Coordinates of C-alpha atoms and ligand atoms in Angstrom, one line a residue:
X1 CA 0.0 0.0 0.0
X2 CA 1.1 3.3 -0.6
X3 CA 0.6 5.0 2.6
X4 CA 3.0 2.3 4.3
X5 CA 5.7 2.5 1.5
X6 CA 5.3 6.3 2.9
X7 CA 6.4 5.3 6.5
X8 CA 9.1 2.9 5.6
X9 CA 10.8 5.8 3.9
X10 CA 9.5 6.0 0.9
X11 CA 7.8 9.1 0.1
X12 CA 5.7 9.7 -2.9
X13 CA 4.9 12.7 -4.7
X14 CA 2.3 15.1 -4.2
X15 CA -0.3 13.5 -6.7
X16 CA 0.7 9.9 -5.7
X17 CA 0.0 10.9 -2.2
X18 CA -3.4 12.4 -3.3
X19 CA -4.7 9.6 -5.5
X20 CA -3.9 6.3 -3.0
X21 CA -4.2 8.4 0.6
X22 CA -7.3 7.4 2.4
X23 CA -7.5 4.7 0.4
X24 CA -6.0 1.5 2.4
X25 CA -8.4 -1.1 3.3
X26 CA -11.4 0.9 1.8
X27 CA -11.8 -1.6 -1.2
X28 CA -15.6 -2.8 -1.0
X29 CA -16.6 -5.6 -3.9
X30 CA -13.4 -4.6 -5.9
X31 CA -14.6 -1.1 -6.9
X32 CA -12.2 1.4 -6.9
X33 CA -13.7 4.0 -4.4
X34 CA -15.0 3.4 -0.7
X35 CA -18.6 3.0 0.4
X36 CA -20.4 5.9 2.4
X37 CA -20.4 4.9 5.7
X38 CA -23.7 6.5 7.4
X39 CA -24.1 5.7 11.2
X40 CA -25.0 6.8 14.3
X41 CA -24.8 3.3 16.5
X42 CA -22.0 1.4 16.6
X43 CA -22.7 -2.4 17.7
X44 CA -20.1 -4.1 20.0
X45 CA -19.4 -7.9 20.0
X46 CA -19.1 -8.1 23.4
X47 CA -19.4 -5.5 27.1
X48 CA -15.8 -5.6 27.5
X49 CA -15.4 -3.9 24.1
X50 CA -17.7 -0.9 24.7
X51 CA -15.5 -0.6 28.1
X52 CA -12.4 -1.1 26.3
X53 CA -13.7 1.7 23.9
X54 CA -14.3 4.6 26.1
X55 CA -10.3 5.0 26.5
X56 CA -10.3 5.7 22.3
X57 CA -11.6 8.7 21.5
X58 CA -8.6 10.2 20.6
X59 CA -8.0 7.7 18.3
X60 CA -9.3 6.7 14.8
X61 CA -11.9 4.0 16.7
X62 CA -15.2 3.6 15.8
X63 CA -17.1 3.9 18.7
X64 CA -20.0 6.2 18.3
X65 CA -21.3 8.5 15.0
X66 CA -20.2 11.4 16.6
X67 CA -16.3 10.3 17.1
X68 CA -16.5 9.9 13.0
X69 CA -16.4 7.0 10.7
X70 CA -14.0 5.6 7.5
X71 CA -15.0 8.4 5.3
X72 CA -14.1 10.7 7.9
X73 CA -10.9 9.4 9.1
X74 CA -9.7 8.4 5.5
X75 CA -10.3 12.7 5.0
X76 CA -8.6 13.1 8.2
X77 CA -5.5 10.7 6.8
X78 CA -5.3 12.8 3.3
X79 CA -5.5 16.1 4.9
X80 CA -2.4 15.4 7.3
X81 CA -0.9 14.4 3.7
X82 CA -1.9 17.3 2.4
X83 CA -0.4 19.9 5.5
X84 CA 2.2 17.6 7.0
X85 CA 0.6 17.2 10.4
X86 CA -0.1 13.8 12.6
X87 CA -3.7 14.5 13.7
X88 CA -6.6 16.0 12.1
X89 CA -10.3 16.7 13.2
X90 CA -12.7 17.4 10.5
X91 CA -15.7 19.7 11.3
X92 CA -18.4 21.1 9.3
X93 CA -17.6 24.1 8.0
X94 CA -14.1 26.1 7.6
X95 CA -15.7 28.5 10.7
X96 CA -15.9 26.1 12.8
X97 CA -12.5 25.0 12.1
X98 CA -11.5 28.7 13.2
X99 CA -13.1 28.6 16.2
X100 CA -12.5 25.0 17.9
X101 CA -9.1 25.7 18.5
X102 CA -9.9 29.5 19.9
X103 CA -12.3 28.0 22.1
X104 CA -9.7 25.0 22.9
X105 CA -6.9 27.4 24.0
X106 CA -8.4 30.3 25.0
X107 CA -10.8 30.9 28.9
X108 CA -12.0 34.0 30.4
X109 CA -9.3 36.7 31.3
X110 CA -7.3 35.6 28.3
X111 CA -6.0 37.4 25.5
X112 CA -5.7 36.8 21.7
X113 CA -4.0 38.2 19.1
X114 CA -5.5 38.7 15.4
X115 CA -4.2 39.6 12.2
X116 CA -6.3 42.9 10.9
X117 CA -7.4 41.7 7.5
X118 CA -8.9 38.7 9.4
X119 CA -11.3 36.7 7.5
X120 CA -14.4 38.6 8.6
X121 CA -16.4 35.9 10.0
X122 CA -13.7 34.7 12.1
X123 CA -13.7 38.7 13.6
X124 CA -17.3 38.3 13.9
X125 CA -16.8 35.6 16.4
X126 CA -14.1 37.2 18.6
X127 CA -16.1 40.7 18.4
X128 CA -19.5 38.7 19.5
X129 CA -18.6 35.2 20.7
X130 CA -14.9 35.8 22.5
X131 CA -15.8 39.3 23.9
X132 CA -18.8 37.4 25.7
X133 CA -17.0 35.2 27.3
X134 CA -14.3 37.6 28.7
X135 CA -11.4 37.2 25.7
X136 CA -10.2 40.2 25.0
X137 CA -8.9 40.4 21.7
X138 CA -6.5 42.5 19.8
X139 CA -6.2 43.2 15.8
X140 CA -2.9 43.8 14.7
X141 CA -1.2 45.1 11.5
X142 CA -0.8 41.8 9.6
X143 CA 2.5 42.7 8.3
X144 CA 3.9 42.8 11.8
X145 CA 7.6 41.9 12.2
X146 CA 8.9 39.7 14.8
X147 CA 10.0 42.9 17.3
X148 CA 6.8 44.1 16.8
X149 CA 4.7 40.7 17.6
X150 CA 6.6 40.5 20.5
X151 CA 5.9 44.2 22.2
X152 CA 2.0 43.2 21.3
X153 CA 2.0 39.9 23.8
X154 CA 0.9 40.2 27.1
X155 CA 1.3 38.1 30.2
X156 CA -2.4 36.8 29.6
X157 CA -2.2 36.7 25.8
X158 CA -2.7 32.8 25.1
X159 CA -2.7 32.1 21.3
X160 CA -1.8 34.3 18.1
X161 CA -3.8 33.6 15.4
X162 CA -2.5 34.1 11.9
X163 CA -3.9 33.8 8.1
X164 CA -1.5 34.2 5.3
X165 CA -2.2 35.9 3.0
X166 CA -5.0 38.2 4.4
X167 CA -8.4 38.3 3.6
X168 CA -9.2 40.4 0.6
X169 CA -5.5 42.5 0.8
X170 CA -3.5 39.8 -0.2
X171 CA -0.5 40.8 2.6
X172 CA 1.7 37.8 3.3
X173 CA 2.7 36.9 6.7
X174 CA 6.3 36.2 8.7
X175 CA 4.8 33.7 10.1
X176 CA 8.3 31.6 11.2
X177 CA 8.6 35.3 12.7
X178 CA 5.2 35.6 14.6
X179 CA 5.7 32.3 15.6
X180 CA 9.2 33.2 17.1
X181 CA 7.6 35.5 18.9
X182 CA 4.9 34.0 20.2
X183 CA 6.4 30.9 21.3
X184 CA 9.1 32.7 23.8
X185 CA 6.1 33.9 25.4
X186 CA 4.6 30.5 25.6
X187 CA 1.4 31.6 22.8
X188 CA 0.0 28.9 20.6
X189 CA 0.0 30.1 17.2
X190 CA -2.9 29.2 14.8
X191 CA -2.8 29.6 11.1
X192 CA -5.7 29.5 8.8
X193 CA -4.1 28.1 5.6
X194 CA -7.0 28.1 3.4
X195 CA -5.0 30.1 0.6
X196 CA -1.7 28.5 1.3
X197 CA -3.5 24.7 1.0
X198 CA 0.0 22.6 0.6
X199 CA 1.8 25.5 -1.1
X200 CA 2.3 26.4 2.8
X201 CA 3.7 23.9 5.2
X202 CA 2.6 25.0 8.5
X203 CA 4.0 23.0 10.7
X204 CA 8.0 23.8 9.3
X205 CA 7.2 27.5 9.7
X206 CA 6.4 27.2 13.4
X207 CA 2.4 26.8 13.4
X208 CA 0.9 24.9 16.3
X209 CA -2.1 24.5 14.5
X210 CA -3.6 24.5 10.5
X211 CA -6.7 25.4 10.0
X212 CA -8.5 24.9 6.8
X213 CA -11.7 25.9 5.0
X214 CA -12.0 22.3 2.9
X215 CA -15.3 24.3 1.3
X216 CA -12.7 25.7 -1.2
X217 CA -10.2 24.0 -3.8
X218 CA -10.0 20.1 -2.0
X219 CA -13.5 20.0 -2.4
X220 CA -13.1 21.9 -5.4
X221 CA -16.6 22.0 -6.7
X222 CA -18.6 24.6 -4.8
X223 CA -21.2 22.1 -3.8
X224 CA -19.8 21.1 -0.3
X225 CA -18.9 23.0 3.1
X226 CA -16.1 21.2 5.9
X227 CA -13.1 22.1 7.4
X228 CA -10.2 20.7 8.9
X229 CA -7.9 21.3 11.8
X230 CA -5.1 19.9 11.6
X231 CA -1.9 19.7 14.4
X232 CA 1.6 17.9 14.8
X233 CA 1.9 16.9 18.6
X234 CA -0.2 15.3 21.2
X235 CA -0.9 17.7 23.1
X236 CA -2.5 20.1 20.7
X237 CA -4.4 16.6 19.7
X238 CA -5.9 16.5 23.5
X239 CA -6.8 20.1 23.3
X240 CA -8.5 20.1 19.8
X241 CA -9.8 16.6 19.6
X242 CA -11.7 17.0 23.1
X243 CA -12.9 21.0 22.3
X244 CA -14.7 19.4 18.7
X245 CA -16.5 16.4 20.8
X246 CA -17.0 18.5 23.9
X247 CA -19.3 20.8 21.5
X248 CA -20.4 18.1 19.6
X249 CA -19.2 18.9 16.1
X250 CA -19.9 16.4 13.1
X251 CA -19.6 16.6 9.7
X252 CA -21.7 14.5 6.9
X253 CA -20.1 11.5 5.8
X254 CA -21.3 11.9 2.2
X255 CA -19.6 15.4 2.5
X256 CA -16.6 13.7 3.7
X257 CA -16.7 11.4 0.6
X258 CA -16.9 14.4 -1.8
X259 CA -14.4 15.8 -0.5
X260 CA -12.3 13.0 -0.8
X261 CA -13.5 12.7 -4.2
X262 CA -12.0 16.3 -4.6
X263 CA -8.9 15.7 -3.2
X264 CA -8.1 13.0 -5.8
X265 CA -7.7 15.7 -8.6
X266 CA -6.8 18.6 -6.6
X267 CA -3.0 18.7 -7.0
X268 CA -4.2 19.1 -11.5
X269 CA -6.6 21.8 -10.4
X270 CA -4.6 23.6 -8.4
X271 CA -1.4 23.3 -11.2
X272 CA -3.6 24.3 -13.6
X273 CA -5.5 27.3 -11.4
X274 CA -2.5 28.6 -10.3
X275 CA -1.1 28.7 -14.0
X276 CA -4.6 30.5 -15.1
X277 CA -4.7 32.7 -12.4
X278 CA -1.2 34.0 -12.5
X279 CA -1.6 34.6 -16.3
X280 CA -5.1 36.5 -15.9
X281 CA -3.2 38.6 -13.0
X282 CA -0.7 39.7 -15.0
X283 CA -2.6 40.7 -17.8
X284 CA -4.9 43.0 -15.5
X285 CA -1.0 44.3 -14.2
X286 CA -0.5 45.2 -17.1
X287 CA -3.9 47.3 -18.2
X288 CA -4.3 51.2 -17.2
X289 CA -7.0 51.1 -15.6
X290 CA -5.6 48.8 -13.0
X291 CA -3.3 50.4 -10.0
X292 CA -2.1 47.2 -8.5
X293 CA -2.7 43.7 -8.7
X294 CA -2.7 42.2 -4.7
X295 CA -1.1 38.4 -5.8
X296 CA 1.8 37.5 -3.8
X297 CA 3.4 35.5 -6.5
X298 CA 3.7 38.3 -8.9
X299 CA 7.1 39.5 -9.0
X300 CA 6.9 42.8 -6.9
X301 CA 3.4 42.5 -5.5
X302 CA 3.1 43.1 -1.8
X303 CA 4.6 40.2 0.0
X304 CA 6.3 38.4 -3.2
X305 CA 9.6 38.4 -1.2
X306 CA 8.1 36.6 1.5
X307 CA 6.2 34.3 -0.5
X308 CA 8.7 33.3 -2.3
X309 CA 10.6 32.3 0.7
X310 CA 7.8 30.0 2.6
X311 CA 5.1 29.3 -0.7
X312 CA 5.9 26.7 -3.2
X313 CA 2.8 27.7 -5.5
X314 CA -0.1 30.2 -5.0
X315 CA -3.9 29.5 -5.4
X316 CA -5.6 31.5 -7.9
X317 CA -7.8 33.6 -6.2
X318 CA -6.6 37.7 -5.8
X319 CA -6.9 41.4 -5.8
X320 CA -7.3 43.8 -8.6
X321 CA -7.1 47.4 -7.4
X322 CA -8.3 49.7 -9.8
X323 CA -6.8 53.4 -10.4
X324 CA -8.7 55.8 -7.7
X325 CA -10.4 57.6 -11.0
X326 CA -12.8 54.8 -11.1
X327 CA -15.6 54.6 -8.8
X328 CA -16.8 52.0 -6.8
X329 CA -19.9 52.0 -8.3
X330 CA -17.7 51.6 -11.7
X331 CA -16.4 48.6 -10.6
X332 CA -19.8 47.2 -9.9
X333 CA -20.7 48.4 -13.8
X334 CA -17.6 46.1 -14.7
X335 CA -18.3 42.9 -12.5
X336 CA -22.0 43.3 -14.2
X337 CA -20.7 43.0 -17.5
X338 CA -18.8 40.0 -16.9
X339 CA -20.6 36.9 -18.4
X340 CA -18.0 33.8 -17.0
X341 CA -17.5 35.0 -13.6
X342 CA -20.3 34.5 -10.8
X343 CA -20.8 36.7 -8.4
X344 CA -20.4 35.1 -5.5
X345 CA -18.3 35.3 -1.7
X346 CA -17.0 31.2 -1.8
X347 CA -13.9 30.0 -4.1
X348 CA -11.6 27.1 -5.0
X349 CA -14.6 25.6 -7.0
X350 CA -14.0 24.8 -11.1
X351 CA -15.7 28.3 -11.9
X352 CA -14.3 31.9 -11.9
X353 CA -15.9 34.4 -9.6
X354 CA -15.1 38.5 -9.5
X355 CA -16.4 40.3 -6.0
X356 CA -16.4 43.6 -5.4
X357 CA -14.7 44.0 -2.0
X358 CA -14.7 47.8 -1.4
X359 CA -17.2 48.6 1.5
X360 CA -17.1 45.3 2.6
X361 CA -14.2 44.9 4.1
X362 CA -13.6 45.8 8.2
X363 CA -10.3 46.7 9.4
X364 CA -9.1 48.1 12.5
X365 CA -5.8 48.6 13.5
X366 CA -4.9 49.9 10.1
X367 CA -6.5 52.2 7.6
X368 CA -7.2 49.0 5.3
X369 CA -7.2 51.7 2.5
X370 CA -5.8 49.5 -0.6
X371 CA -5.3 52.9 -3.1
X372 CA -8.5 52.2 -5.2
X373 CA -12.2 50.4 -5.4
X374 CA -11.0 46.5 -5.4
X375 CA -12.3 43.5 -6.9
X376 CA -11.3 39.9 -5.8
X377 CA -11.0 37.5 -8.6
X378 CA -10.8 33.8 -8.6
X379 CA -9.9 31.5 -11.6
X380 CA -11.5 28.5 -12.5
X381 CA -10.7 26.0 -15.0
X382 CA -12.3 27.7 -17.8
X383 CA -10.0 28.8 -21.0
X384 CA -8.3 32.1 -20.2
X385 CA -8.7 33.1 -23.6
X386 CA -12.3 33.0 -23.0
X387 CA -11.6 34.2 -19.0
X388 CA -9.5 37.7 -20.7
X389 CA -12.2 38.3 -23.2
X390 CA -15.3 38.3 -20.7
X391 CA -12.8 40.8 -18.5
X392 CA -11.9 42.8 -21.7
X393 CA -16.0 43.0 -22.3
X394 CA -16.0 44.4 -18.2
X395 CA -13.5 46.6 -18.7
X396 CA -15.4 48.7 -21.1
X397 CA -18.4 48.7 -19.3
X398 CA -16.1 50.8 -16.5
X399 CA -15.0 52.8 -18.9
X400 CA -18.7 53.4 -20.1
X401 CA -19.4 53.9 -16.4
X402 CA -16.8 56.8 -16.1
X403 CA -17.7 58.8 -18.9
X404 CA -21.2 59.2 -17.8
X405 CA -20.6 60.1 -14.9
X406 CA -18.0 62.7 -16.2
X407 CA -20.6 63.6 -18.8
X408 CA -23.1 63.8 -16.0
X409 CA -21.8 66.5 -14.3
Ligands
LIG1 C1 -14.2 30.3 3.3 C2 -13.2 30.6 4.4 C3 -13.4 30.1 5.7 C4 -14.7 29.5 6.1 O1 -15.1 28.4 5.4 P1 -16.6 28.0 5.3 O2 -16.6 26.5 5.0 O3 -17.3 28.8 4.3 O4 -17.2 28.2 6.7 C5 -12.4 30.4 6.6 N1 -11.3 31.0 6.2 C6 -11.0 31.4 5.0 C7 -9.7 32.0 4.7 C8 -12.0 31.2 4.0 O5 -11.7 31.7 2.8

């Protein structure tokens, strides 16, 4: 089997490792792909075996519906593939895999430390949820060095949470930095890795725990929501596994199949999204109307120098800052005239999606202004030929947009 040629020293590639993970021992009747395993009981052969059971809930044992099944725990197998980590608790939606481990690490009087440009539901919860509880939380400039992270911890501050690159800006992280930083001061550090996916290993830059929003490119086909949380030592295990049971988190096992389904062609999505996306980026770089394009792996975007010293690829999903002369409402005139791309707020699917973002958008400890309305753009798998003709069509509905309103006046 290929996952035990992978202990004994023997490690696959990337695709290998995302076509036979999860797999071993799953053959039912010969066909290829595993059943769905639906279940709430769980029978035991004998009363010593349900006693013997209660001492394995931080394993991979099938003891009850909650604790998760095969379709779970082969997820839970590929997803540790996919980050490098040992342990992995799958949940049912990327929030809740943002706020498990804040709720496993963090009790009243405590303090935690967030990255300004935040994925906004994720603020939502420590504004609402956190503040309730008596967790103070402070929003700091995401490009914070490691000086800087260091003079924001305070003797109650528990965990610094990251997310690399930011919500909606784009800014990269220092995350081996941070996570200096935080760790002399005995901090967890959490990283949502949604964007990063396996371009970012976590767990060599210093992250405690990975947090992922599966929802996007391993299930790959907008139709499913789950996240993961994922960690590399036994400890952090103990703290996760028991937060996600102690509030009785579950995710479908038929979402868990589809997601495993996505995961098999994930690595040729993601090749060939990143390859789309980086090629639609630079073509809006290189159009007037366009002040800056927010995509760390274009050479001399904000945080390109950092990304290319942690990232081994990028996602395809970024920012397009248009020149100040347009107007938001110009912006909305372009995204209207687009024909290929939905508008919609969830990405990593097979389609392409443009979102207006200006207005939208809450920051706090910095001004969060980005030079110009902004549009966030993700690429699917269509033909970019057909992807840069839809936007060229957009593009002179802005225009159209602008010279009204000039004309207006
Ligand atoms: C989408 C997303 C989430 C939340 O995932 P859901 O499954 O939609 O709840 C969390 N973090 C990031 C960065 C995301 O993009």
């Amino acid at each position: 089997m290929p996952d035990d040629a992978r202990h004994a020293g023997a490690p696959h590639g990337f695709r290998t490792r995302m076509s036979h993970g999860g797999r071993a021992g799953t053959k039912t009747h010969g066909f290829v792909n595993p059943p769905v395993h639906r279940g709430s009981t769980v029978l035991y052969p004998r009363c010593a075996d349900r006693i013997a059971s209660a001492s394995k809930r931080f394993d991979q044992a099938l003891t009850y519906g909650t604790q998760g099944g095969p379709n779970h725990h082969a997820l839970e197998d590929v997803i540790c593939e996919i980050e490098g980590g040992t342990r992995c608790q799958i949940v049912g939606t990327g929030l809740a895999a943002v706020t498990v481990p804040l709720l496993a690490y963090l009790s009243a009087g405590d303090h935690v430390l967030v990255p300004d440009s935040v994925y906004g539901p994720a603020r939502a919860f420590a504004d609402t949820q956190l503040t309730r509880m008596g967790i103070e939380t402070t929003y700091y400039d995401t490009c914070v060095d490691e000086a800087g992270m260091a003079a924001l911890i305070r003797p109650n501050t528990k965990v610094v949470y990251t997310e690399s690159p930011g919500s909606h800006s784009f800014e990269v992280q220092d995350i081996p930095a941070i996570a200096r930083a935080a760790h002399a001061r005995g901090c967890k550090v959490l990283m949502d890795n949604t964007w990063g996916i396996h371009h970012f290993q976590p767990f060599g830059h210093g992250v405690d725990v990975s947090i992922q929003a599966l929802t996007k490119y391993v299930v790959g086909h907008s139709d499913v929501l789950l996240g993961s949380i994922t960690v590399n030592s036994p400890d952090d295990w103990t703290a996760i596994r028991s937060t996600a049971l102690a509030h009785g988190h579950y995710a479908s096992p038929d979402d868990c199949w589809l997601a495993l389904r996505g995961v098999r062609t994930m690595p040729v999505r993601l090749a060939a999204q990143q390859e789309a996306g980086l090629e639609v980026a630079r073509w809006f770089a290189a159009r007037p109307e366009v002040l800056r394009v927010l995509h760390p792996a274009l050479p001399g975007a904000p945080g390109n120098e950092l990304w290319k010293r942690d990232f081994t690829g990028a996602c395809s999903l970024f920012g397009v800052v248009f020149r100040p002369d347009y107007s938001v409402e110009a912006t909305h005139a372009f995204v209207d005239a687009l024909s290929l791309f939905g508008i919609g707020a969830s990405w990593g699917g097979y389609e392409s999606l443009a979102l207006p973002t200006t207005g939208f958008i809450k920051r706090s400890a910095t001004s969060g202004d980005l030079g110009g309305p902004t549009v966030r753009i993700h690429v699917g798998l269509e033909d970019v030929a057909d992807l840069i003709a839809d936007i060229e069509r957009g593009l002179a509905a802005l225009a159209a947009h602008r010279d009204e309103a000039e004309a207006s006046k």
